[in-house]
């Protein structure tokens, strides 16, 4: 377990999932417009980063471009300049780089960045993300589903809070490359001595569970929970977590 304590700002404001997005209002997820809406509402922001072909960290959730931009192929198959010309969900918003995203937030609210992974040991995105946040003057934390990335961030981004994103079941295709033993380790936080997280980010419908309960009780490690969309999930979050990543309402 981490020997550091997570900063108080990490649990001070509810976190808008991919920004305070609202497709009907022309504010897509993971865009500068969604970030501005979250800031206007007094919320912290969670965003995702994917790696472009030329090694840039892009604020984008999916590995593929289709759902959000209508374009073919994968984020990693295009250069940053090309990706930056793509509009998101038919709006005027374009795919931003992480540097552009941070420049607009400018320390006005906390930001939690999820470093996406293919669970293949590739640390290029972690390196680029750490390089960018090192120059950022504002409250920021990093997290990932991949304990290898979280552990590496201890050296790549010293002083930046880091967290492990987790869930108790691993039947999603994103985990297809993992062995049963690896999935068991993720579900039960058996990697904690290597990943050394400062906080957990656990799937709300998997609460309560032993890992989150013991980390809060014995490890003084705060738990944020995702993605809270219903009143029942709000109650779960309030009972068993210290923070929520929410979507579809105003927390």
PDB file of C-alpha atoms in Angstrom:
ATOM      1  CA  UNK A   1       0.000   0.000   0.000  1.00  0.00           C
ATOM      2  CA  UNK A   2       1.063   3.574  -0.570  1.00  0.00           C
ATOM      3  CA  UNK A   3       2.821   5.304   2.288  1.00  0.00           C
ATOM      4  CA  UNK A   4       1.422   8.645   1.166  1.00  0.00           C
ATOM      5  CA  UNK A   5      -1.961  10.085   1.908  1.00  0.00           C
ATOM      6  CA  UNK A   6      -4.224  11.151  -0.936  1.00  0.00           C
ATOM      7  CA  UNK A   7      -4.829  14.924  -0.966  1.00  0.00           C
ATOM      8  CA  UNK A   8      -8.051  16.284   0.486  1.00  0.00           C
ATOM      9  CA  UNK A   9      -9.115  17.822  -2.825  1.00  0.00           C
ATOM     10  CA  UNK A  10      -9.511  14.342  -4.281  1.00  0.00           C
ATOM     11  CA  UNK A  11     -12.675  13.793  -2.272  1.00  0.00           C
ATOM     12  CA  UNK A  12     -13.874  17.378  -1.871  1.00  0.00           C
ATOM     13  CA  UNK A  13     -16.009  17.764  -5.020  1.00  0.00           C
ATOM     14  CA  UNK A  14     -18.079  15.195  -6.929  1.00  0.00           C
ATOM     15  CA  UNK A  15     -16.328  14.239 -10.172  1.00  0.00           C
ATOM     16  CA  UNK A  16     -18.102  14.685 -13.497  1.00  0.00           C
ATOM     17  CA  UNK A  17     -17.520  11.562 -15.602  1.00  0.00           C
ATOM     18  CA  UNK A  18     -15.718  12.631 -18.790  1.00  0.00           C
ATOM     19  CA  UNK A  19     -16.732  16.168 -17.900  1.00  0.00           C
ATOM     20  CA  UNK A  20     -20.290  17.392 -17.414  1.00  0.00           C
ATOM     21  CA  UNK A  21     -21.360  16.191 -20.827  1.00  0.00           C
ATOM     22  CA  UNK A  22     -24.829  16.444 -22.311  1.00  0.00           C
ATOM     23  CA  UNK A  23     -25.193  15.179 -25.857  1.00  0.00           C
ATOM     24  CA  UNK A  24     -28.619  16.748 -26.317  1.00  0.00           C
ATOM     25  CA  UNK A  25     -27.116  20.146 -25.489  1.00  0.00           C
ATOM     26  CA  UNK A  26     -24.226  19.651 -27.912  1.00  0.00           C
ATOM     27  CA  UNK A  27     -21.685  18.998 -25.138  1.00  0.00           C
ATOM     28  CA  UNK A  28     -19.969  15.648 -25.838  1.00  0.00           C
ATOM     29  CA  UNK A  29     -17.903  13.641 -23.382  1.00  0.00           C
ATOM     30  CA  UNK A  30     -14.184  14.319 -22.929  1.00  0.00           C
ATOM     31  CA  UNK A  31     -14.303  17.684 -24.685  1.00  0.00           C
ATOM     32  CA  UNK A  32     -13.328  21.171 -23.651  1.00  0.00           C
ATOM     33  CA  UNK A  33     -17.026  22.103 -23.594  1.00  0.00           C
ATOM     34  CA  UNK A  34     -17.689  19.295 -21.095  1.00  0.00           C
ATOM     35  CA  UNK A  35     -14.799  20.501 -18.963  1.00  0.00           C
ATOM     36  CA  UNK A  36     -16.110  24.063 -18.959  1.00  0.00           C
ATOM     37  CA  UNK A  37     -19.586  22.833 -18.005  1.00  0.00           C
ATOM     38  CA  UNK A  38     -18.136  20.901 -15.065  1.00  0.00           C
ATOM     39  CA  UNK A  39     -16.172  23.921 -13.894  1.00  0.00           C
ATOM     40  CA  UNK A  40     -19.296  26.054 -14.176  1.00  0.00           C
ATOM     41  CA  UNK A  41     -21.183  23.546 -12.022  1.00  0.00           C
ATOM     42  CA  UNK A  42     -18.489  23.443  -9.356  1.00  0.00           C
ATOM     43  CA  UNK A  43     -17.407  19.877 -10.075  1.00  0.00           C
ATOM     44  CA  UNK A  44     -14.093  18.129 -10.488  1.00  0.00           C
ATOM     45  CA  UNK A  45     -13.456  16.414 -13.815  1.00  0.00           C
ATOM     46  CA  UNK A  46     -12.518  12.911 -14.883  1.00  0.00           C
ATOM     47  CA  UNK A  47     -11.131  12.369 -18.379  1.00  0.00           C
ATOM     48  CA  UNK A  48      -9.490   9.586 -20.364  1.00  0.00           C
ATOM     49  CA  UNK A  49      -6.372   9.602 -22.516  1.00  0.00           C
ATOM     50  CA  UNK A  50      -5.418   7.462 -25.495  1.00  0.00           C
ATOM     51  CA  UNK A  51      -2.138   7.514 -27.423  1.00  0.00           C
ATOM     52  CA  UNK A  52      -1.934   8.810 -30.976  1.00  0.00           C
ATOM     53  CA  UNK A  53       0.284   7.243 -33.628  1.00  0.00           C
ATOM     54  CA  UNK A  54       2.896   9.957 -33.127  1.00  0.00           C
ATOM     55  CA  UNK A  55       2.979   9.551 -29.345  1.00  0.00           C
ATOM     56  CA  UNK A  56       0.619  12.294 -28.172  1.00  0.00           C
ATOM     57  CA  UNK A  57      -1.857  11.905 -25.292  1.00  0.00           C
ATOM     58  CA  UNK A  58      -5.351  12.584 -26.659  1.00  0.00           C
ATOM     59  CA  UNK A  59      -8.408  13.163 -24.461  1.00  0.00           C
ATOM     60  CA  UNK A  60     -10.605  10.361 -25.754  1.00  0.00           C
ATOM     61  CA  UNK A  61     -12.203   7.314 -24.169  1.00  0.00           C
ATOM     62  CA  UNK A  62     -12.551   4.629 -26.819  1.00  0.00           C
ATOM     63  CA  UNK A  63      -9.753   2.783 -28.578  1.00  0.00           C
ATOM     64  CA  UNK A  64     -11.801   3.036 -31.777  1.00  0.00           C
ATOM     65  CA  UNK A  65     -12.956   6.252 -33.411  1.00  0.00           C
ATOM     66  CA  UNK A  66     -16.364   5.136 -34.662  1.00  0.00           C
ATOM     67  CA  UNK A  67     -18.751   5.740 -31.745  1.00  0.00           C
ATOM     68  CA  UNK A  68     -17.626   9.260 -31.026  1.00  0.00           C
ATOM     69  CA  UNK A  69     -16.446  10.625 -34.370  1.00  0.00           C
ATOM     70  CA  UNK A  70     -17.910   8.375 -37.062  1.00  0.00           C
ATOM     71  CA  UNK A  71     -14.408   7.885 -38.467  1.00  0.00           C
ATOM     72  CA  UNK A  72     -12.901   4.501 -39.201  1.00  0.00           C
ATOM     73  CA  UNK A  73     -10.002   2.896 -37.374  1.00  0.00           C
ATOM     74  CA  UNK A  74      -8.264   3.324 -34.053  1.00  0.00           C
ATOM     75  CA  UNK A  75      -6.925   6.351 -32.212  1.00  0.00           C
ATOM     76  CA  UNK A  76      -3.440   4.845 -32.241  1.00  0.00           C
ATOM     77  CA  UNK A  77      -3.512   4.644 -36.052  1.00  0.00           C
ATOM     78  CA  UNK A  78      -3.707   8.423 -36.544  1.00  0.00           C
ATOM     79  CA  UNK A  79      -1.425  11.339 -35.728  1.00  0.00           C
ATOM     80  CA  UNK A  80      -2.477  13.975 -33.207  1.00  0.00           C
ATOM     81  CA  UNK A  81      -2.979  16.696 -35.824  1.00  0.00           C
ATOM     82  CA  UNK A  82      -5.351  14.446 -37.753  1.00  0.00           C
ATOM     83  CA  UNK A  83      -7.257  13.450 -34.635  1.00  0.00           C
ATOM     84  CA  UNK A  84      -7.576  17.106 -33.663  1.00  0.00           C
ATOM     85  CA  UNK A  85      -9.574  17.771 -36.816  1.00  0.00           C
ATOM     86  CA  UNK A  86     -12.240  15.197 -35.965  1.00  0.00           C
ATOM     87  CA  UNK A  87     -15.495  16.496 -34.499  1.00  0.00           C
ATOM     88  CA  UNK A  88     -17.151  14.637 -31.621  1.00  0.00           C
ATOM     89  CA  UNK A  89     -20.734  13.354 -31.866  1.00  0.00           C
ATOM     90  CA  UNK A  90     -21.651  15.827 -34.595  1.00  0.00           C
ATOM     91  CA  UNK A  91     -20.924  18.856 -32.425  1.00  0.00           C
ATOM     92  CA  UNK A  92     -18.501  21.715 -32.978  1.00  0.00           C
ATOM     93  CA  UNK A  93     -16.150  20.122 -30.426  1.00  0.00           C
ATOM     94  CA  UNK A  94     -12.944  18.474 -31.618  1.00  0.00           C
ATOM     95  CA  UNK A  95     -10.703  15.851 -30.051  1.00  0.00           C
ATOM     96  CA  UNK A  96      -8.262  17.742 -27.786  1.00  0.00           C
ATOM     97  CA  UNK A  97      -4.757  16.837 -26.769  1.00  0.00           C
ATOM     98  CA  UNK A  98      -4.175  16.514 -23.044  1.00  0.00           C
ATOM     99  CA  UNK A  99      -1.995  19.632 -23.186  1.00  0.00           C
ATOM    100  CA  UNK A 100      -4.858  21.625 -24.725  1.00  0.00           C
ATOM    101  CA  UNK A 101      -7.285  20.228 -22.172  1.00  0.00           C
ATOM    102  CA  UNK A 102      -5.070  21.208 -19.240  1.00  0.00           C
ATOM    103  CA  UNK A 103      -4.438  24.654 -20.672  1.00  0.00           C
ATOM    104  CA  UNK A 104      -8.184  25.328 -20.685  1.00  0.00           C
ATOM    105  CA  UNK A 105      -8.807  23.963 -17.192  1.00  0.00           C
ATOM    106  CA  UNK A 106      -5.843  25.969 -15.889  1.00  0.00           C
ATOM    107  CA  UNK A 107      -6.123  24.757 -12.315  1.00  0.00           C
ATOM    108  CA  UNK A 108      -9.720  25.909 -11.859  1.00  0.00           C
ATOM    109  CA  UNK A 109     -10.905  22.498 -10.645  1.00  0.00           C
ATOM    110  CA  UNK A 110      -9.323  19.133  -9.809  1.00  0.00           C
ATOM    111  CA  UNK A 111      -8.754  16.751 -12.697  1.00  0.00           C
ATOM    112  CA  UNK A 112      -8.473  12.949 -12.572  1.00  0.00           C
ATOM    113  CA  UNK A 113      -6.923  11.448 -15.706  1.00  0.00           C
ATOM    114  CA  UNK A 114      -7.459   7.797 -16.591  1.00  0.00           C
ATOM    115  CA  UNK A 115      -4.547   6.369 -18.579  1.00  0.00           C
ATOM    116  CA  UNK A 116      -6.092   3.797 -20.901  1.00  0.00           C
ATOM    117  CA  UNK A 117      -4.401   0.447 -21.396  1.00  0.00           C
ATOM    118  CA  UNK A 118      -4.351  -2.703 -23.508  1.00  0.00           C
ATOM    119  CA  UNK A 119      -2.712  -4.623 -20.631  1.00  0.00           C
ATOM    120  CA  UNK A 120       0.280  -5.314 -22.853  1.00  0.00           C
ATOM    121  CA  UNK A 121       3.061  -3.680 -20.828  1.00  0.00           C
ATOM    122  CA  UNK A 122       3.318  -0.654 -23.124  1.00  0.00           C
ATOM    123  CA  UNK A 123       4.174   2.417 -21.020  1.00  0.00           C
ATOM    124  CA  UNK A 124       4.364   4.981 -23.851  1.00  0.00           C
ATOM    125  CA  UNK A 125       1.081   6.658 -22.891  1.00  0.00           C
ATOM    126  CA  UNK A 126       2.025   6.683 -19.211  1.00  0.00           C
ATOM    127  CA  UNK A 127       5.354   8.341 -20.090  1.00  0.00           C
ATOM    128  CA  UNK A 128       3.726  11.033 -22.221  1.00  0.00           C
ATOM    129  CA  UNK A 129       0.961  11.704 -19.690  1.00  0.00           C
ATOM    130  CA  UNK A 130       3.479  12.018 -16.856  1.00  0.00           C
ATOM    131  CA  UNK A 131       5.580  14.408 -18.943  1.00  0.00           C
ATOM    132  CA  UNK A 132       2.596  16.659 -19.572  1.00  0.00           C
ATOM    133  CA  UNK A 133       1.244  16.750 -16.004  1.00  0.00           C
ATOM    134  CA  UNK A 134       4.721  17.476 -14.633  1.00  0.00           C
ATOM    135  CA  UNK A 135       4.426  20.942 -16.152  1.00  0.00           C
ATOM    136  CA  UNK A 136       0.830  21.506 -14.984  1.00  0.00           C
ATOM    137  CA  UNK A 137       0.144  23.879 -12.109  1.00  0.00           C
ATOM    138  CA  UNK A 138      -3.139  22.590 -10.760  1.00  0.00           C
ATOM    139  CA  UNK A 139      -4.672  19.719  -8.759  1.00  0.00           C
ATOM    140  CA  UNK A 140      -4.357  16.552 -10.850  1.00  0.00           C
ATOM    141  CA  UNK A 141      -4.359  12.809 -10.221  1.00  0.00           C
ATOM    142  CA  UNK A 142      -3.679   9.820 -12.464  1.00  0.00           C
ATOM    143  CA  UNK A 143      -5.362   6.433 -12.502  1.00  0.00           C
ATOM    144  CA  UNK A 144      -5.554   3.294 -14.626  1.00  0.00           C
ATOM    145  CA  UNK A 145      -7.106  -0.165 -14.732  1.00  0.00           C
ATOM    146  CA  UNK A 146      -3.581  -1.480 -15.277  1.00  0.00           C
ATOM    147  CA  UNK A 147      -1.498  -2.058 -12.121  1.00  0.00           C
ATOM    148  CA  UNK A 148       1.671  -2.058 -14.234  1.00  0.00           C
ATOM    149  CA  UNK A 149       0.926   1.510 -15.305  1.00  0.00           C
ATOM    150  CA  UNK A 150      -0.037   2.616 -11.800  1.00  0.00           C
ATOM    151  CA  UNK A 151       3.170   1.186 -10.393  1.00  0.00           C
ATOM    152  CA  UNK A 152       5.255   2.826 -13.115  1.00  0.00           C
ATOM    153  CA  UNK A 153       3.662   6.211 -12.409  1.00  0.00           C
ATOM    154  CA  UNK A 154       5.296   6.211  -8.981  1.00  0.00           C
ATOM    155  CA  UNK A 155       8.587   6.855 -10.767  1.00  0.00           C
ATOM    156  CA  UNK A 156       7.293   8.617 -13.879  1.00  0.00           C
ATOM    157  CA  UNK A 157       5.145  11.135 -11.985  1.00  0.00           C
ATOM    158  CA  UNK A 158       6.486  11.391  -8.422  1.00  0.00           C
ATOM    159  CA  UNK A 159       4.306  13.550  -6.222  1.00  0.00           C
ATOM    160  CA  UNK A 160       1.201  13.066  -8.380  1.00  0.00           C
ATOM    161  CA  UNK A 161      -1.562  11.041  -6.666  1.00  0.00           C
ATOM    162  CA  UNK A 162      -2.174   7.751  -8.477  1.00  0.00           C
ATOM    163  CA  UNK A 163      -5.055   5.300  -8.245  1.00  0.00           C
ATOM    164  CA  UNK A 164      -6.119   1.904  -9.466  1.00  0.00           C
ATOM    165  CA  UNK A 165      -9.439   1.585 -11.296  1.00  0.00           C
ATOM    166  CA  UNK A 166     -11.062  -1.741 -10.549  1.00  0.00           C
ATOM    167  CA  UNK A 167     -14.140  -3.907 -10.564  1.00  0.00           C
ATOM    168  CA  UNK A 168     -15.035  -7.245  -9.095  1.00  0.00           C
ATOM    169  CA  UNK A 169     -15.933  -9.022 -12.369  1.00  0.00           C
ATOM    170  CA  UNK A 170     -13.783  -9.175 -15.486  1.00  0.00           C
ATOM    171  CA  UNK A 171     -15.939 -10.587 -18.270  1.00  0.00           C
ATOM    172  CA  UNK A 172     -15.607  -7.500 -20.481  1.00  0.00           C
ATOM    173  CA  UNK A 173     -13.727  -8.096 -23.789  1.00  0.00           C
ATOM    174  CA  UNK A 174     -11.136  -5.544 -22.625  1.00  0.00           C
ATOM    175  CA  UNK A 175      -9.781  -8.241 -20.294  1.00  0.00           C
ATOM    176  CA  UNK A 176      -9.621 -10.979 -22.943  1.00  0.00           C
ATOM    177  CA  UNK A 177      -5.806 -11.091 -22.961  1.00  0.00           C
ATOM    178  CA  UNK A 178      -5.570 -11.665 -19.205  1.00  0.00           C
ATOM    179  CA  UNK A 179      -5.301 -15.052 -17.524  1.00  0.00           C
ATOM    180  CA  UNK A 180      -7.737 -16.180 -14.864  1.00  0.00           C
ATOM    181  CA  UNK A 181      -5.029 -15.618 -12.262  1.00  0.00           C
ATOM    182  CA  UNK A 182      -4.517 -12.040 -13.442  1.00  0.00           C
ATOM    183  CA  UNK A 183      -8.246 -11.366 -13.334  1.00  0.00           C
ATOM    184  CA  UNK A 184      -8.428 -12.798  -9.825  1.00  0.00           C
ATOM    185  CA  UNK A 185      -5.570 -10.528  -8.787  1.00  0.00           C
ATOM    186  CA  UNK A 186      -7.312  -7.456 -10.180  1.00  0.00           C
ATOM    187  CA  UNK A 187     -10.615  -8.296  -8.502  1.00  0.00           C
ATOM    188  CA  UNK A 188      -8.964  -8.792  -5.114  1.00  0.00           C
ATOM    189  CA  UNK A 189      -6.296  -6.090  -5.258  1.00  0.00           C
ATOM    190  CA  UNK A 190      -3.508  -8.643  -4.958  1.00  0.00           C
ATOM    191  CA  UNK A 191      -1.151  -6.358  -6.890  1.00  0.00           C
ATOM    192  CA  UNK A 192      -1.216  -3.627  -4.241  1.00  0.00           C
ATOM    193  CA  UNK A 193       2.412  -4.027  -3.189  1.00  0.00           C
ATOM    194  CA  UNK A 194       3.511  -3.458  -6.790  1.00  0.00           C
ATOM    195  CA  UNK A 195       0.957  -0.850  -7.913  1.00  0.00           C
ATOM    196  CA  UNK A 196       1.152   1.124  -4.635  1.00  0.00           C
ATOM    197  CA  UNK A 197      -1.961   3.235  -5.258  1.00  0.00           C
ATOM    198  CA  UNK A 198      -2.901   6.301  -3.248  1.00  0.00           C
ATOM    199  CA  UNK A 199      -6.607   5.764  -3.907  1.00  0.00           C
ATOM    200  CA  UNK A 200      -9.048   3.272  -5.400  1.00  0.00           C
ATOM    201  CA  UNK A 201     -11.652   3.865  -8.079  1.00  0.00           C
ATOM    202  CA  UNK A 202     -14.110   0.972  -7.913  1.00  0.00           C
ATOM    203  CA  UNK A 203     -17.236   0.089  -9.904  1.00  0.00           C
ATOM    204  CA  UNK A 204     -20.234   1.229  -7.910  1.00  0.00           C
ATOM    205  CA  UNK A 205     -22.362  -1.869  -8.447  1.00  0.00           C
ATOM    206  CA  UNK A 206     -19.572  -3.980  -6.900  1.00  0.00           C
ATOM    207  CA  UNK A 207     -19.788  -2.151  -3.564  1.00  0.00           C
ATOM    208  CA  UNK A 208     -19.373  -3.086  -0.800  1.00  0.00           C
ATOM    209  CA  UNK A 209     -16.495  -5.550  -1.046  1.00  0.00           C
ATOM    210  CA  UNK A 210     -13.575  -6.629   1.086  1.00  0.00           C
ATOM    211  CA  UNK A 211     -10.883  -4.782  -0.892  1.00  0.00           C
ATOM    212  CA  UNK A 212     -12.495  -1.357  -0.683  1.00  0.00           C
ATOM    213  CA  UNK A 213     -13.657  -1.819   2.908  1.00  0.00           C
ATOM    214  CA  UNK A 214     -10.224  -2.825   4.178  1.00  0.00           C
ATOM    215  CA  UNK A 215      -8.425  -0.076   2.253  1.00  0.00           C
ATOM    216  CA  UNK A 216     -10.698   2.533   3.802  1.00  0.00           C
ATOM    217  CA  UNK A 217     -10.562   0.984   7.266  1.00  0.00           C
ATOM    218  CA  UNK A 218      -6.917  -0.050   7.564  1.00  0.00           C
ATOM    219  CA  UNK A 219      -5.087   1.713   4.795  1.00  0.00           C
ATOM    220  CA  UNK A 220      -6.581   5.183   5.066  1.00  0.00           C
ATOM    221  CA  UNK A 221      -6.954   4.941   1.293  1.00  0.00           C
ATOM    222  CA  UNK A 222      -9.955   6.832  -0.134  1.00  0.00           C
ATOM    223  CA  UNK A 223     -12.331   5.078  -2.500  1.00  0.00           C
ATOM    224  CA  UNK A 224     -13.998   6.839  -5.397  1.00  0.00           C
ATOM    225  CA  UNK A 225     -16.663   4.923  -7.235  1.00  0.00           C
ATOM    226  CA  UNK A 226     -17.841   4.838 -10.859  1.00  0.00           C
ATOM    227  CA  UNK A 227     -20.040   5.431 -12.726  1.00  0.00           C
ATOM    228  CA  UNK A 228     -22.903   6.699 -10.576  1.00  0.00           C
ATOM    229  CA  UNK A 229     -26.050   7.270 -12.667  1.00  0.00           C
ATOM    230  CA  UNK A 230     -29.051   6.344 -10.484  1.00  0.00           C
ATOM    231  CA  UNK A 231     -30.376   7.223  -7.043  1.00  0.00           C
ATOM    232  CA  UNK A 232     -29.695   3.664  -5.868  1.00  0.00           C
ATOM    233  CA  UNK A 233     -26.080   4.019  -6.961  1.00  0.00           C
ATOM    234  CA  UNK A 234     -25.835   7.362  -5.158  1.00  0.00           C
ATOM    235  CA  UNK A 235     -26.886   5.606  -1.962  1.00  0.00           C
ATOM    236  CA  UNK A 236     -24.259   2.905  -2.509  1.00  0.00           C
ATOM    237  CA  UNK A 237     -21.594   5.530  -3.115  1.00  0.00           C
ATOM    238  CA  UNK A 238     -22.497   7.493  -0.001  1.00  0.00           C
ATOM    239  CA  UNK A 239     -22.502   4.375   2.165  1.00  0.00           C
ATOM    240  CA  UNK A 240     -19.345   2.692   0.903  1.00  0.00           C
ATOM    241  CA  UNK A 241     -17.121   5.261  -0.833  1.00  0.00           C
ATOM    242  CA  UNK A 242     -15.540   8.636  -0.218  1.00  0.00           C
ATOM    243  CA  UNK A 243     -16.191  10.113  -3.646  1.00  0.00           C
ATOM    244  CA  UNK A 244     -18.304   9.501  -6.738  1.00  0.00           C
ATOM    245  CA  UNK A 245     -17.703   9.800 -10.448  1.00  0.00           C
ATOM    246  CA  UNK A 246     -21.177  10.657 -11.723  1.00  0.00           C
ATOM    247  CA  UNK A 247     -22.995  11.070 -15.027  1.00  0.00           C
ATOM    248  CA  UNK A 248     -26.425  12.069 -16.271  1.00  0.00           C
ATOM    249  CA  UNK A 249     -27.453  14.305 -13.349  1.00  0.00           C
ATOM    250  CA  UNK A 250     -26.068  17.033 -11.120  1.00  0.00           C
ATOM    251  CA  UNK A 251     -24.595  15.616  -7.926  1.00  0.00           C
TER     252      UNK A 251
END
